[in-house]
Coordinates of C-alpha atoms and ligand atoms in Angstrom, one line a residue:
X1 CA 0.0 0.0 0.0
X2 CA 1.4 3.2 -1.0
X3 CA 2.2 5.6 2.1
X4 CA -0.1 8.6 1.1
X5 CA -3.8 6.2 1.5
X6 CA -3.5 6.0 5.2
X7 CA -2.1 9.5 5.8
X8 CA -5.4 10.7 3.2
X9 CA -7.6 8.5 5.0
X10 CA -6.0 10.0 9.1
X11 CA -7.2 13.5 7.5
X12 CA -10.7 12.2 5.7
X13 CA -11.2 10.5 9.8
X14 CA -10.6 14.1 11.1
X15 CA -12.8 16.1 8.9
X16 CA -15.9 13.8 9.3
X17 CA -15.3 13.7 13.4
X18 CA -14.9 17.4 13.1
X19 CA -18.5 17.7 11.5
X20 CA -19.8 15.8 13.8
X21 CA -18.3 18.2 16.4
X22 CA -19.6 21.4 15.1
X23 CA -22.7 20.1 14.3
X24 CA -23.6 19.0 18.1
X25 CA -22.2 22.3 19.5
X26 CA -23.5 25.0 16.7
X27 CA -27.0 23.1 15.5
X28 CA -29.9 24.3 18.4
X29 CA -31.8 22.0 20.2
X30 CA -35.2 22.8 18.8
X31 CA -34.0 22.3 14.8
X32 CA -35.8 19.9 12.6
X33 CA -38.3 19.0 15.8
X34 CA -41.1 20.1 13.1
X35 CA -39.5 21.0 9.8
X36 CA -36.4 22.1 8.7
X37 CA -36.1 25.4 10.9
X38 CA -35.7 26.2 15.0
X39 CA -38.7 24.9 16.3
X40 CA -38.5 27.5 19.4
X41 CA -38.2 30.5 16.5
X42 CA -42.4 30.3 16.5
X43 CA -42.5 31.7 20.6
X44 CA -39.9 33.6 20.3
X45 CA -41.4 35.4 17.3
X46 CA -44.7 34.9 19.3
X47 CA -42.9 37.1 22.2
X48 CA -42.6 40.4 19.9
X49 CA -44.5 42.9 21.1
X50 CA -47.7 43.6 18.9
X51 CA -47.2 46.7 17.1
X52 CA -49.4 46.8 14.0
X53 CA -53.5 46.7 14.7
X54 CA -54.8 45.8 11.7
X55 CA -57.4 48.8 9.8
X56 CA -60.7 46.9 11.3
X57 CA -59.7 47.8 15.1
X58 CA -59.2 51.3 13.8
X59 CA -63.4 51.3 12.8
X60 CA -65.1 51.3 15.7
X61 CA -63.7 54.6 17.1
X62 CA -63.0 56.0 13.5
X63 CA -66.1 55.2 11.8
X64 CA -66.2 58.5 9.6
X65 CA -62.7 58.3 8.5
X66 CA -62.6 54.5 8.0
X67 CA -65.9 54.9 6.0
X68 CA -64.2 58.0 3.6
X69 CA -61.1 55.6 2.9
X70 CA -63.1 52.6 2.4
X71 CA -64.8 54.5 -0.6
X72 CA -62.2 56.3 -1.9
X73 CA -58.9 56.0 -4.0
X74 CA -57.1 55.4 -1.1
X75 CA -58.8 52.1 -0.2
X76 CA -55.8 50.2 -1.0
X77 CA -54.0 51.9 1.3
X78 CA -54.3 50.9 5.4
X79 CA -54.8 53.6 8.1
X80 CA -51.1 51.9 9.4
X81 CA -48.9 52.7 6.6
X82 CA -49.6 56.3 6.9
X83 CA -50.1 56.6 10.8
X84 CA -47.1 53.8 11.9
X85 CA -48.1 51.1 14.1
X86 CA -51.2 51.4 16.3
X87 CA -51.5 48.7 18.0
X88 CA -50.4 50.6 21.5
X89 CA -52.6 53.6 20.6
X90 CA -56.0 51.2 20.2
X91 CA -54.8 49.7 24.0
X92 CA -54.9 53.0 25.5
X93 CA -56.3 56.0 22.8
X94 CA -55.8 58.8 25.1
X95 CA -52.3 58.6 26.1
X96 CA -50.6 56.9 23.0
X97 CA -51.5 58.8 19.8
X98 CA -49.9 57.7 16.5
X99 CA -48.0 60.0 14.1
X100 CA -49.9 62.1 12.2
X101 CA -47.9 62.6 9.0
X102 CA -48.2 66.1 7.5
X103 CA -44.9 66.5 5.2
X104 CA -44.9 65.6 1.9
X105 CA -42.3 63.1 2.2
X106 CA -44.7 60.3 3.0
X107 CA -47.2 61.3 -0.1
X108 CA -44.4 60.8 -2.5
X109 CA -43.2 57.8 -2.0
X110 CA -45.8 56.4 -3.6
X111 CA -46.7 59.3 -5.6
X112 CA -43.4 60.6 -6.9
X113 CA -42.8 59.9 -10.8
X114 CA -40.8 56.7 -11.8
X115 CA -40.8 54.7 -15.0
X116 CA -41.6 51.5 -12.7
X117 CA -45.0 52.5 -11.4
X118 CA -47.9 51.2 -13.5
X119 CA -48.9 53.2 -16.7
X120 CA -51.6 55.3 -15.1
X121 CA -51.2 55.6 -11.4
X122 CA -51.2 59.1 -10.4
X123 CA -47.9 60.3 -10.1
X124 CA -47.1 63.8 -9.7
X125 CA -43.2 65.5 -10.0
X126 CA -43.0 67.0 -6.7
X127 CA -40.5 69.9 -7.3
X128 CA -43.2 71.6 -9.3
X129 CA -46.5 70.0 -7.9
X130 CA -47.1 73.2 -6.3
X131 CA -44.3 72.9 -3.5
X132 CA -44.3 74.8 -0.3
X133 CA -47.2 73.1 0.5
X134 CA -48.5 70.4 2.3
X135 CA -50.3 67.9 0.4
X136 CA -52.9 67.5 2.6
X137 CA -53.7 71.3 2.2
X138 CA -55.0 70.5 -1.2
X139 CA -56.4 67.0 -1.4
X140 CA -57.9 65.2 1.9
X141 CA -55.6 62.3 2.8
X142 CA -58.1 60.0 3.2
X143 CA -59.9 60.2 0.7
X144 CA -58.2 62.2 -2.2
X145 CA -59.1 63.7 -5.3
X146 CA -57.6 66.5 -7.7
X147 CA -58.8 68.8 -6.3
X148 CA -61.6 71.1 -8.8
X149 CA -59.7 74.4 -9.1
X150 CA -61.5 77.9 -10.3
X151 CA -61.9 78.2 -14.2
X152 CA -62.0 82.0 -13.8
X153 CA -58.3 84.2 -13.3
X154 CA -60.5 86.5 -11.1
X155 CA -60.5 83.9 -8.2
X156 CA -56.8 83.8 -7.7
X157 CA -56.0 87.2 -9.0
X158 CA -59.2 89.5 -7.4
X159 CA -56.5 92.2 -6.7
X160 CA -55.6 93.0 -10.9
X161 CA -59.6 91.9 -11.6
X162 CA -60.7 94.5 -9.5
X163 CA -58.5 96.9 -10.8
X164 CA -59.0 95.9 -14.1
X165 CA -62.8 96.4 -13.4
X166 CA -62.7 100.1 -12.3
X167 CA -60.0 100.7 -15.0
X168 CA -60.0 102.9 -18.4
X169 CA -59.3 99.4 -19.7
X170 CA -62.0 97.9 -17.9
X171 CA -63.4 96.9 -21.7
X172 CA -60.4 94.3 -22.5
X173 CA -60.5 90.7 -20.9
X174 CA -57.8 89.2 -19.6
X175 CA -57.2 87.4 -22.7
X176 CA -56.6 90.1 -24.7
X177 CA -52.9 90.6 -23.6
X178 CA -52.5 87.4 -21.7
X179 CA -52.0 84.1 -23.4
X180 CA -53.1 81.5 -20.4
X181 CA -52.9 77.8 -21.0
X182 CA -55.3 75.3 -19.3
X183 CA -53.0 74.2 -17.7
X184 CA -52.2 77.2 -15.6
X185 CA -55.2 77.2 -13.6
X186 CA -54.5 73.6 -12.1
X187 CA -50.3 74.1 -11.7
X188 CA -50.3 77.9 -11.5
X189 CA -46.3 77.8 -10.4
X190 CA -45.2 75.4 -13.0
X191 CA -47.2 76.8 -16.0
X192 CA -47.3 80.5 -16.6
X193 CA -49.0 82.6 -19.0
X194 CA -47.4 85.2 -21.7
X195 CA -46.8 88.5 -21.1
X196 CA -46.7 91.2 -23.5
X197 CA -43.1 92.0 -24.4
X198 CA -43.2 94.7 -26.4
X199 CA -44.2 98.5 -27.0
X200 CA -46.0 97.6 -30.6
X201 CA -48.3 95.2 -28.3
X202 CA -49.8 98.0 -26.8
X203 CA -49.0 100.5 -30.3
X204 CA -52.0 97.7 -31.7
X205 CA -54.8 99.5 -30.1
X206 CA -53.1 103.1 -29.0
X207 CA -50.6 103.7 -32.1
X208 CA -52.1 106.8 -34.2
X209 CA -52.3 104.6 -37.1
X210 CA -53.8 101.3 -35.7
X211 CA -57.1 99.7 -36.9
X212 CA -58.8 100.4 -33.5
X213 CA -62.2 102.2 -32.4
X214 CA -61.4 105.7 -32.7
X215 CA -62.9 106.5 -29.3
X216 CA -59.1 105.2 -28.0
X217 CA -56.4 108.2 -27.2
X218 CA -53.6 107.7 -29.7
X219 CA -49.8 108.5 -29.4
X220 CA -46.8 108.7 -31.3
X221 CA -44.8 105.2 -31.2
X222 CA -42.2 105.9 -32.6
X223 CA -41.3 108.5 -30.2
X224 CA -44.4 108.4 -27.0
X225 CA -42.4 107.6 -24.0
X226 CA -38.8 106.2 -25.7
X227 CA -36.7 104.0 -25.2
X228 CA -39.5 102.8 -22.2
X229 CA -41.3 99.9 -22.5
X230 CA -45.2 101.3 -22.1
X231 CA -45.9 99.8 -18.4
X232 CA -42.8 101.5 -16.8
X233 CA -45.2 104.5 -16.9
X234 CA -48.2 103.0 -17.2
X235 CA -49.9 99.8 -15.0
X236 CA -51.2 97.9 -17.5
X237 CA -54.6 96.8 -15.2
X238 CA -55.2 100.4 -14.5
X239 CA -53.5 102.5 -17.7
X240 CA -53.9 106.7 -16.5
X241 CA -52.5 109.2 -18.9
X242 CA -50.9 111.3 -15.9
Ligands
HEC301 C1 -60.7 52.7 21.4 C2 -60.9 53.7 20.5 C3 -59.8 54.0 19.4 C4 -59.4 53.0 18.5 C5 -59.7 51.6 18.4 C6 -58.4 53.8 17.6 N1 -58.4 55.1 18.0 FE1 -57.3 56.6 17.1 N2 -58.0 57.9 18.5 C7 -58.9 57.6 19.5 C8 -59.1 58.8 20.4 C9 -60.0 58.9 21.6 C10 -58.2 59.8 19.8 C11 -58.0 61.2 20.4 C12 -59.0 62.1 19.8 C13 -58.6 63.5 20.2 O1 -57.7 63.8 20.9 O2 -59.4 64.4 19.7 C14 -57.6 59.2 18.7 C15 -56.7 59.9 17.8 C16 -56.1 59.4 16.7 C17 -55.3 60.1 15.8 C18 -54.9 61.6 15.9 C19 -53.7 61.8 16.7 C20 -53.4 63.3 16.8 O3 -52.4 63.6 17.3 O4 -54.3 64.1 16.5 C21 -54.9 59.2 14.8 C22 -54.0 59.5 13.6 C23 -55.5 57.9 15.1 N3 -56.3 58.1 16.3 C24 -55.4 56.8 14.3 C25 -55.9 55.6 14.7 C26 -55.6 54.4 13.9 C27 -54.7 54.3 12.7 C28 -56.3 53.4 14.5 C29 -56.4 51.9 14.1 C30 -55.1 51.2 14.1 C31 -57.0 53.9 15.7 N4 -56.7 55.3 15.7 C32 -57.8 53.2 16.6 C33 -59.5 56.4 19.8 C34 -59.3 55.3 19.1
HEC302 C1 -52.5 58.2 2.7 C2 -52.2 58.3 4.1 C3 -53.3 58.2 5.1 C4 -54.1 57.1 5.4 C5 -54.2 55.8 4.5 C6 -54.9 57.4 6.5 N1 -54.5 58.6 7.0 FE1 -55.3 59.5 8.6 N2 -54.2 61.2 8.2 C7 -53.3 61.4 7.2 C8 -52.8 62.7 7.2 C9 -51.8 63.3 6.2 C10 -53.5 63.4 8.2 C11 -53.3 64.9 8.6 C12 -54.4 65.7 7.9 C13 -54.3 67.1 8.0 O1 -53.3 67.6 8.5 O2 -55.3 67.8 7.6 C14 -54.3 62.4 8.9 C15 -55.2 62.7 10.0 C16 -55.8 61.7 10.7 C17 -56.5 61.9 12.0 C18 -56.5 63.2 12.8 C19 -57.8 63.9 12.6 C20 -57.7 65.1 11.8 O3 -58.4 65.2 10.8 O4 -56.8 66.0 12.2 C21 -57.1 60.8 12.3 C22 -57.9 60.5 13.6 C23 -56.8 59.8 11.3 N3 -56.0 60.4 10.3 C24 -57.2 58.5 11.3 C25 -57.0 57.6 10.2 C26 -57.7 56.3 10.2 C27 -58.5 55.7 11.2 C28 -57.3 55.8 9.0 C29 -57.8 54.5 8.3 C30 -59.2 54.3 8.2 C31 -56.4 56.7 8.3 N4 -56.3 57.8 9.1 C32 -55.8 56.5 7.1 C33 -52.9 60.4 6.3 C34 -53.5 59.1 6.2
HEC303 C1 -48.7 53.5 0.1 C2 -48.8 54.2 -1.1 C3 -49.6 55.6 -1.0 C4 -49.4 56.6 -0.2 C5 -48.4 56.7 1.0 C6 -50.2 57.7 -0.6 N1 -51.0 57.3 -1.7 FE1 -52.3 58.4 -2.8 N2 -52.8 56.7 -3.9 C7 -52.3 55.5 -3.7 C8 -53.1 54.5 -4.5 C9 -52.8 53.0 -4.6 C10 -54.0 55.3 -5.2 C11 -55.1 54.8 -6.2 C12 -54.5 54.7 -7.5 C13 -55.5 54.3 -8.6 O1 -56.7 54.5 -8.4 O2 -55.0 53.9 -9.6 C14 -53.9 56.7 -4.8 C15 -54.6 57.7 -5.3 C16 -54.4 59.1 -4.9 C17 -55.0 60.2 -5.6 C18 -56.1 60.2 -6.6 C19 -55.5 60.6 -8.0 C20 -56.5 60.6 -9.1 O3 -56.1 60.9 -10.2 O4 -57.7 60.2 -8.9 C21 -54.5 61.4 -5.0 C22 -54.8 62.8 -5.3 C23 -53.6 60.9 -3.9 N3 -53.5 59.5 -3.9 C24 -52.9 61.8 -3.0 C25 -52.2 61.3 -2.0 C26 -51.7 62.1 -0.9 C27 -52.0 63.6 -0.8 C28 -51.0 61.4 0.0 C29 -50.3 61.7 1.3 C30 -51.2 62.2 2.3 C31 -51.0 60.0 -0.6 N4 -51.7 60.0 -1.8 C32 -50.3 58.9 -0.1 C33 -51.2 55.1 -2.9 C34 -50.6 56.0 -2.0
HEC304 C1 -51.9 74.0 -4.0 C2 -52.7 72.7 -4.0 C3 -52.0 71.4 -4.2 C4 -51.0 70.9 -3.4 C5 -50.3 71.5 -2.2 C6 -50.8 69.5 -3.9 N1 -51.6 69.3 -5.0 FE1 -51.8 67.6 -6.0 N2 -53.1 68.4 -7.3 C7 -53.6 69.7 -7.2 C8 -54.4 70.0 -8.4 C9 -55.1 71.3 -8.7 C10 -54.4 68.8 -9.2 C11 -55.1 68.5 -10.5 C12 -54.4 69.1 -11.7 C13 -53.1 68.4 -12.0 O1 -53.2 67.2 -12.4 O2 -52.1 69.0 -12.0 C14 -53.6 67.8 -8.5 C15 -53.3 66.5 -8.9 C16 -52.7 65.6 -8.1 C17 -52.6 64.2 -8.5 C18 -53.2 63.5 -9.6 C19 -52.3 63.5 -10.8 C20 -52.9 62.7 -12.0 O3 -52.2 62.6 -13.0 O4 -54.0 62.1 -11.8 C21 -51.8 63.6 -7.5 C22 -51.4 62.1 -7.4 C23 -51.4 64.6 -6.6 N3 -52.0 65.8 -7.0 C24 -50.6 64.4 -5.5 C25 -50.1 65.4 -4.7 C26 -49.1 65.2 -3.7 C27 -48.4 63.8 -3.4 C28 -48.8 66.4 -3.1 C29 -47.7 66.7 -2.1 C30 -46.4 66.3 -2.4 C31 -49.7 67.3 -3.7 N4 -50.5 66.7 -4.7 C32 -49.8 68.7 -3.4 C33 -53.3 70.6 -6.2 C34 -52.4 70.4 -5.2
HEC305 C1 -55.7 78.6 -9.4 C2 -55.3 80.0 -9.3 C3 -55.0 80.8 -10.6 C4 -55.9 80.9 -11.7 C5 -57.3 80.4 -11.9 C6 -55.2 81.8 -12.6 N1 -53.9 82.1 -12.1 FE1 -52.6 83.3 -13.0 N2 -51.2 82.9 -11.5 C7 -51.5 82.1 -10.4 C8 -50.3 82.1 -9.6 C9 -50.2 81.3 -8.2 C10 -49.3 82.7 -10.3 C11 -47.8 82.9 -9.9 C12 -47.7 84.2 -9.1 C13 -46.3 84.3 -8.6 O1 -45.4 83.4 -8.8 O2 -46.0 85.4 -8.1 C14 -49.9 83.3 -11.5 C15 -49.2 84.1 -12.5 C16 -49.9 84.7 -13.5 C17 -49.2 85.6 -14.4 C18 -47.8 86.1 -14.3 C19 -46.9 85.2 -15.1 C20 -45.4 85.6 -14.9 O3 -44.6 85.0 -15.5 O4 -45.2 86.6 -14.2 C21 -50.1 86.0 -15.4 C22 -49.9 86.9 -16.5 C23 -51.4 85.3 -15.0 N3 -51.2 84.5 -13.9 C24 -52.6 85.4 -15.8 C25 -53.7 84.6 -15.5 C26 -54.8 84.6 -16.4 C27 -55.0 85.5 -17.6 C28 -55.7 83.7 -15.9 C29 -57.1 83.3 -16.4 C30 -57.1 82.7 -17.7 C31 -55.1 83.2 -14.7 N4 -53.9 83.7 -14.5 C32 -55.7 82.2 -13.8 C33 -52.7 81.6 -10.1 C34 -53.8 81.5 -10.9
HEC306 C1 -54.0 95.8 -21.6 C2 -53.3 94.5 -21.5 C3 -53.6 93.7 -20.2 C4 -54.7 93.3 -19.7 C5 -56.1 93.5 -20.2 C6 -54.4 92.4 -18.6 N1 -53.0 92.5 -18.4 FE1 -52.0 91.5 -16.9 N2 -50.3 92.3 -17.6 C7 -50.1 93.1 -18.7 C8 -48.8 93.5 -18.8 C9 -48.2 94.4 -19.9 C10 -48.1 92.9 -17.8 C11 -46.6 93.0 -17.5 C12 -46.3 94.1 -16.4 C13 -44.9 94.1 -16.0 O1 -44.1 93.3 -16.5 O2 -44.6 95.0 -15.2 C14 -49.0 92.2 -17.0 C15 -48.8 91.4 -15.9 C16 -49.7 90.6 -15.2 C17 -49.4 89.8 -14.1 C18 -48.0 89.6 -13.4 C19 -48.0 90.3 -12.1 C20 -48.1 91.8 -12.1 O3 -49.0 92.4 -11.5 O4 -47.3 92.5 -12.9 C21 -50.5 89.1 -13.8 C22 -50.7 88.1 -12.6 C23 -51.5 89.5 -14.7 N3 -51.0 90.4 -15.5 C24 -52.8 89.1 -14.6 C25 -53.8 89.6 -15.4 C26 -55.2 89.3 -15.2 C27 -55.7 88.2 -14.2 C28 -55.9 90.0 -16.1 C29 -57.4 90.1 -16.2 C30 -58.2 90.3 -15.0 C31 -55.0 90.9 -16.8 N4 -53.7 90.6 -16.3 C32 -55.3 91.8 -17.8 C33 -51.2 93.5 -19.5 C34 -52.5 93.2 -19.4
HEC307 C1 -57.4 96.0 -27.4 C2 -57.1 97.4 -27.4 C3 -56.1 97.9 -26.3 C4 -54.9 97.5 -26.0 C5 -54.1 96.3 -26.6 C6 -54.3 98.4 -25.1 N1 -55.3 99.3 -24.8 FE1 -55.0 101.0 -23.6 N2 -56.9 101.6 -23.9 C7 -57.8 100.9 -24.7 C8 -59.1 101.4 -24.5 C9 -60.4 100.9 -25.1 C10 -58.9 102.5 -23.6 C11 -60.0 103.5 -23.0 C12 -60.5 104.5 -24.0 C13 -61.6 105.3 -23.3 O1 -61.3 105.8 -22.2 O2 -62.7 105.3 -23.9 C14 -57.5 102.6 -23.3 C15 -56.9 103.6 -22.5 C16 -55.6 103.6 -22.3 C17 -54.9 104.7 -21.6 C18 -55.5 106.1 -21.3 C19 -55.9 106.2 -19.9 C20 -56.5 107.6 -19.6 O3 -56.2 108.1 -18.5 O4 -57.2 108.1 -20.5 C21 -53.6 104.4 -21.5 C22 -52.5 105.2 -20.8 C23 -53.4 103.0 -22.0 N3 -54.7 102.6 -22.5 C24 -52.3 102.3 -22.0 C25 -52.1 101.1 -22.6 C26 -50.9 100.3 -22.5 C27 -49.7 100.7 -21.7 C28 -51.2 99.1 -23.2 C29 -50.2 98.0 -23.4 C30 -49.9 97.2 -22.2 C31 -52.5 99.2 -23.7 N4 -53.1 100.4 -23.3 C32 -53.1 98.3 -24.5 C33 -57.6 99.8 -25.5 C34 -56.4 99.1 -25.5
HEC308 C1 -41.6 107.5 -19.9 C2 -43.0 107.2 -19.5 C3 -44.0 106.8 -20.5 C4 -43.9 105.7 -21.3 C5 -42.7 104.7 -21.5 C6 -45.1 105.6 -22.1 N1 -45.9 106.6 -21.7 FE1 -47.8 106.9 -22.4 N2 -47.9 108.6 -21.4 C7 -47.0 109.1 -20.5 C8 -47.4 110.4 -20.0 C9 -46.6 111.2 -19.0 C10 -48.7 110.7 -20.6 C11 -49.6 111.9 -20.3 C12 -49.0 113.1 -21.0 C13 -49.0 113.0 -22.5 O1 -50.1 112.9 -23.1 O2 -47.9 112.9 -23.1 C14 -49.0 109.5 -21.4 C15 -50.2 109.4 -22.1 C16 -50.5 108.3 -22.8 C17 -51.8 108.1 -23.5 C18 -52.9 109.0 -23.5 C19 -52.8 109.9 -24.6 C20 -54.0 110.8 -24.7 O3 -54.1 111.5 -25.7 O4 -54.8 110.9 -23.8 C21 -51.8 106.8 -24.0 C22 -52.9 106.1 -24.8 C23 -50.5 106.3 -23.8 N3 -49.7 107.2 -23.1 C24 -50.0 105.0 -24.2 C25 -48.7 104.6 -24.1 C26 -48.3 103.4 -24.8 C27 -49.1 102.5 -25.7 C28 -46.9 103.3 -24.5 C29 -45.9 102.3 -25.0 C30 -45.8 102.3 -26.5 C31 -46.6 104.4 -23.6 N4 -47.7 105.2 -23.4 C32 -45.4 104.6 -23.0 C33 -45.8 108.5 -20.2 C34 -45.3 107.3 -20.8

């Protein structure tokens, strides 16, 4: 017999005692007493304190809230991923009250835009969705809509309406010098209407040669008020001619 067999065979001996070692000393007592896992693992999991209620237990004292979410869009969404664990607060309501989250960090996380969310889930881009405000300012957290926002510029500008109103140009809509897109009246911030930009804007109505009712006062463009653009002397809402 060549030397090497026995000396393979001493070290093969070792190894497999070894094992046998490490198994007795490292395995717990309760593995494989039910399955292939810690048998003990189920009370000490058991053990944990309860922390998360469950939305039903939330009902009975919530009934108008639960009801609104149970309707709504949000009725995927459980009263405990928004308010944290509850389970303490339902033992003893008066003392433990849950978070109330009011910062828009919580709506975005599901709300934010990402390529991976399903093709139409509302998802908003939060830099422009009208920051500087929380979220629940505008929609009701449980149970949220787009909100309907005014159709008319009056309602968010009553100041230049007013003046407008009372004005020598009280005649002119809005429209006439202001290009608004749809789209301004729901993201005001983010989309913003034209402006006149130039002195032949207001030389359409006001220049002695324009193709306007003659009843409007007329000046000299070319040379009324140069090299000024017309509203550093004039406020456009309320033009006076002194
Ligand atoms: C046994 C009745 C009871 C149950 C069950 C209950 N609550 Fe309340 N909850 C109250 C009372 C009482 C208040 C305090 C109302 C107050 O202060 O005006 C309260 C307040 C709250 C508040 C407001 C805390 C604040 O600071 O204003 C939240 C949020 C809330 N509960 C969420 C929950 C959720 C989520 C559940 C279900 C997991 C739940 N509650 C279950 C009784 C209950
Ligand atoms: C999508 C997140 C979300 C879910 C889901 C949600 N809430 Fe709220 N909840 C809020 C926010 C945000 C506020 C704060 C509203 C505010 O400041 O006007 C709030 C406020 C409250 C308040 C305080 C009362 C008040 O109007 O100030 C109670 C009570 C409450 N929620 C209970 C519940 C219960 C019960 C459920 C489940 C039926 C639930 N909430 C589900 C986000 C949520
Ligand atoms: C855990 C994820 C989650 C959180 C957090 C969450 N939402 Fe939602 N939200 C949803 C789901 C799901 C819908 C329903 C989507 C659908 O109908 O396709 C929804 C619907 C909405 C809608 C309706 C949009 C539409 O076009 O009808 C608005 C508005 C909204 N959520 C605002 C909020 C606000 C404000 C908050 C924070 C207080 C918030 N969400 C927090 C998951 C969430
Ligand atoms: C100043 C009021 C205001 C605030 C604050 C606001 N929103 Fe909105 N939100 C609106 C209006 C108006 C619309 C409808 C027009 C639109 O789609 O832009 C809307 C639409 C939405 C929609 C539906 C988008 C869709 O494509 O269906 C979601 C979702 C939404 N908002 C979530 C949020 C979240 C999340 C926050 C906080 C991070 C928030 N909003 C803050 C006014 C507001
Ligand atoms: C929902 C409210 C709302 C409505 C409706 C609305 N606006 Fe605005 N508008 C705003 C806000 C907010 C701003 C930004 C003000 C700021 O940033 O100082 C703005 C800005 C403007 C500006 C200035 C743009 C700039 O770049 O300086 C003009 C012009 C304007 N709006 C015209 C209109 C006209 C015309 C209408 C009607 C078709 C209208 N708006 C309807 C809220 C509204
Ligand atoms: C005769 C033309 C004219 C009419 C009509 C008019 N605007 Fe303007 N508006 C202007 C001009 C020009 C400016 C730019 C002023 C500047 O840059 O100083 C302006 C600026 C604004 C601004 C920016 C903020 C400010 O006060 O400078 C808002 C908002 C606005 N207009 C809203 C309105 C609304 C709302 C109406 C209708 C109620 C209206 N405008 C009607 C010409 C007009
Ligand atoms: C669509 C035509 C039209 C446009 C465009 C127009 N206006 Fe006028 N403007 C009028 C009318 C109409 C009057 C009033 C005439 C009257 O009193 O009967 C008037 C009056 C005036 C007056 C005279 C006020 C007074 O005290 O008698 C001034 C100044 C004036 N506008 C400046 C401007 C300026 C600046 C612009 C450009 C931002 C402008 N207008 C654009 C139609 C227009
Ligand atoms: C440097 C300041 C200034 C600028 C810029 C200016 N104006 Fe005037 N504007 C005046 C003054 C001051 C008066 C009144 C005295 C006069 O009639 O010259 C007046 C008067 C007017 C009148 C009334 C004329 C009448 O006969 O009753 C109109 C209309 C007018 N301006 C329109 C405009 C228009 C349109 C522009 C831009 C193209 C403009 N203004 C630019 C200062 C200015």
């Amino acid at each position: 017999m060549p030397q090497q067999v026995p000396r393979l065979a001493a070290v093969f001996a070792v190894a497999v005692i070894g094992l046998f070692v490490a198994r007795s000393l490292l395995v717990p007592d309760t593995f494989g007493d039910l399955g292939h896992y810690r048998a003990a693992a189920i009370d000490t999991i058991v053990a944990h304190p309860k922390e998360y209620a469950g939305h039903q237990e939330c009902t009975m004292c919530h009934r108008p809230i639960a009801e609104q979410r149970a309707a709504s869009n949000h009725r995927g969404v459980r009263c405990e991923v928004c308010h944290g664990p509850a389970a303490a607060h339902v033992a003893n309501p008066l003392e433990i009250k849950p978070a109330v989250p009011r910062e828009r960090d919580l709506c975005v996380l599901c709300h934010a835009y990402s390529p991976s969310r399903p093709t139409g889930f509302p998802q908003i881009d939060s830099v422009t969705h009208n920051p500087r405000m929380p979220c629940a300012g505008c929609h009701e957290p449980h149970a949220p809509e787009p909100p309907v926002t005014p159709r008319e510029c009056s309602a968010c500008h009553g100041q230049i309406a007013n003046q407008l109103a009372v004005s020598h140009h009280a005649e002119l809509n809005c429209g006439t010098c202001h290009e608004a897109p749809k789209e301004h009246r729901d993201n005001p911030r983010a989309v913003r209407p034209t402006k006149p930009a130039e002195r032949s804007f207001c030389g359409t109505c006001h220049a002695a040669d324009a193709r306007s009712s003659e009843r409007i006062p007329r000046i000299d463009l070319r040379s009324h008020g140069q090299p000024y653009v017309c509203w550093q002397c004039h406020y456009p809402h309320y033009p006076e001619a002194r």
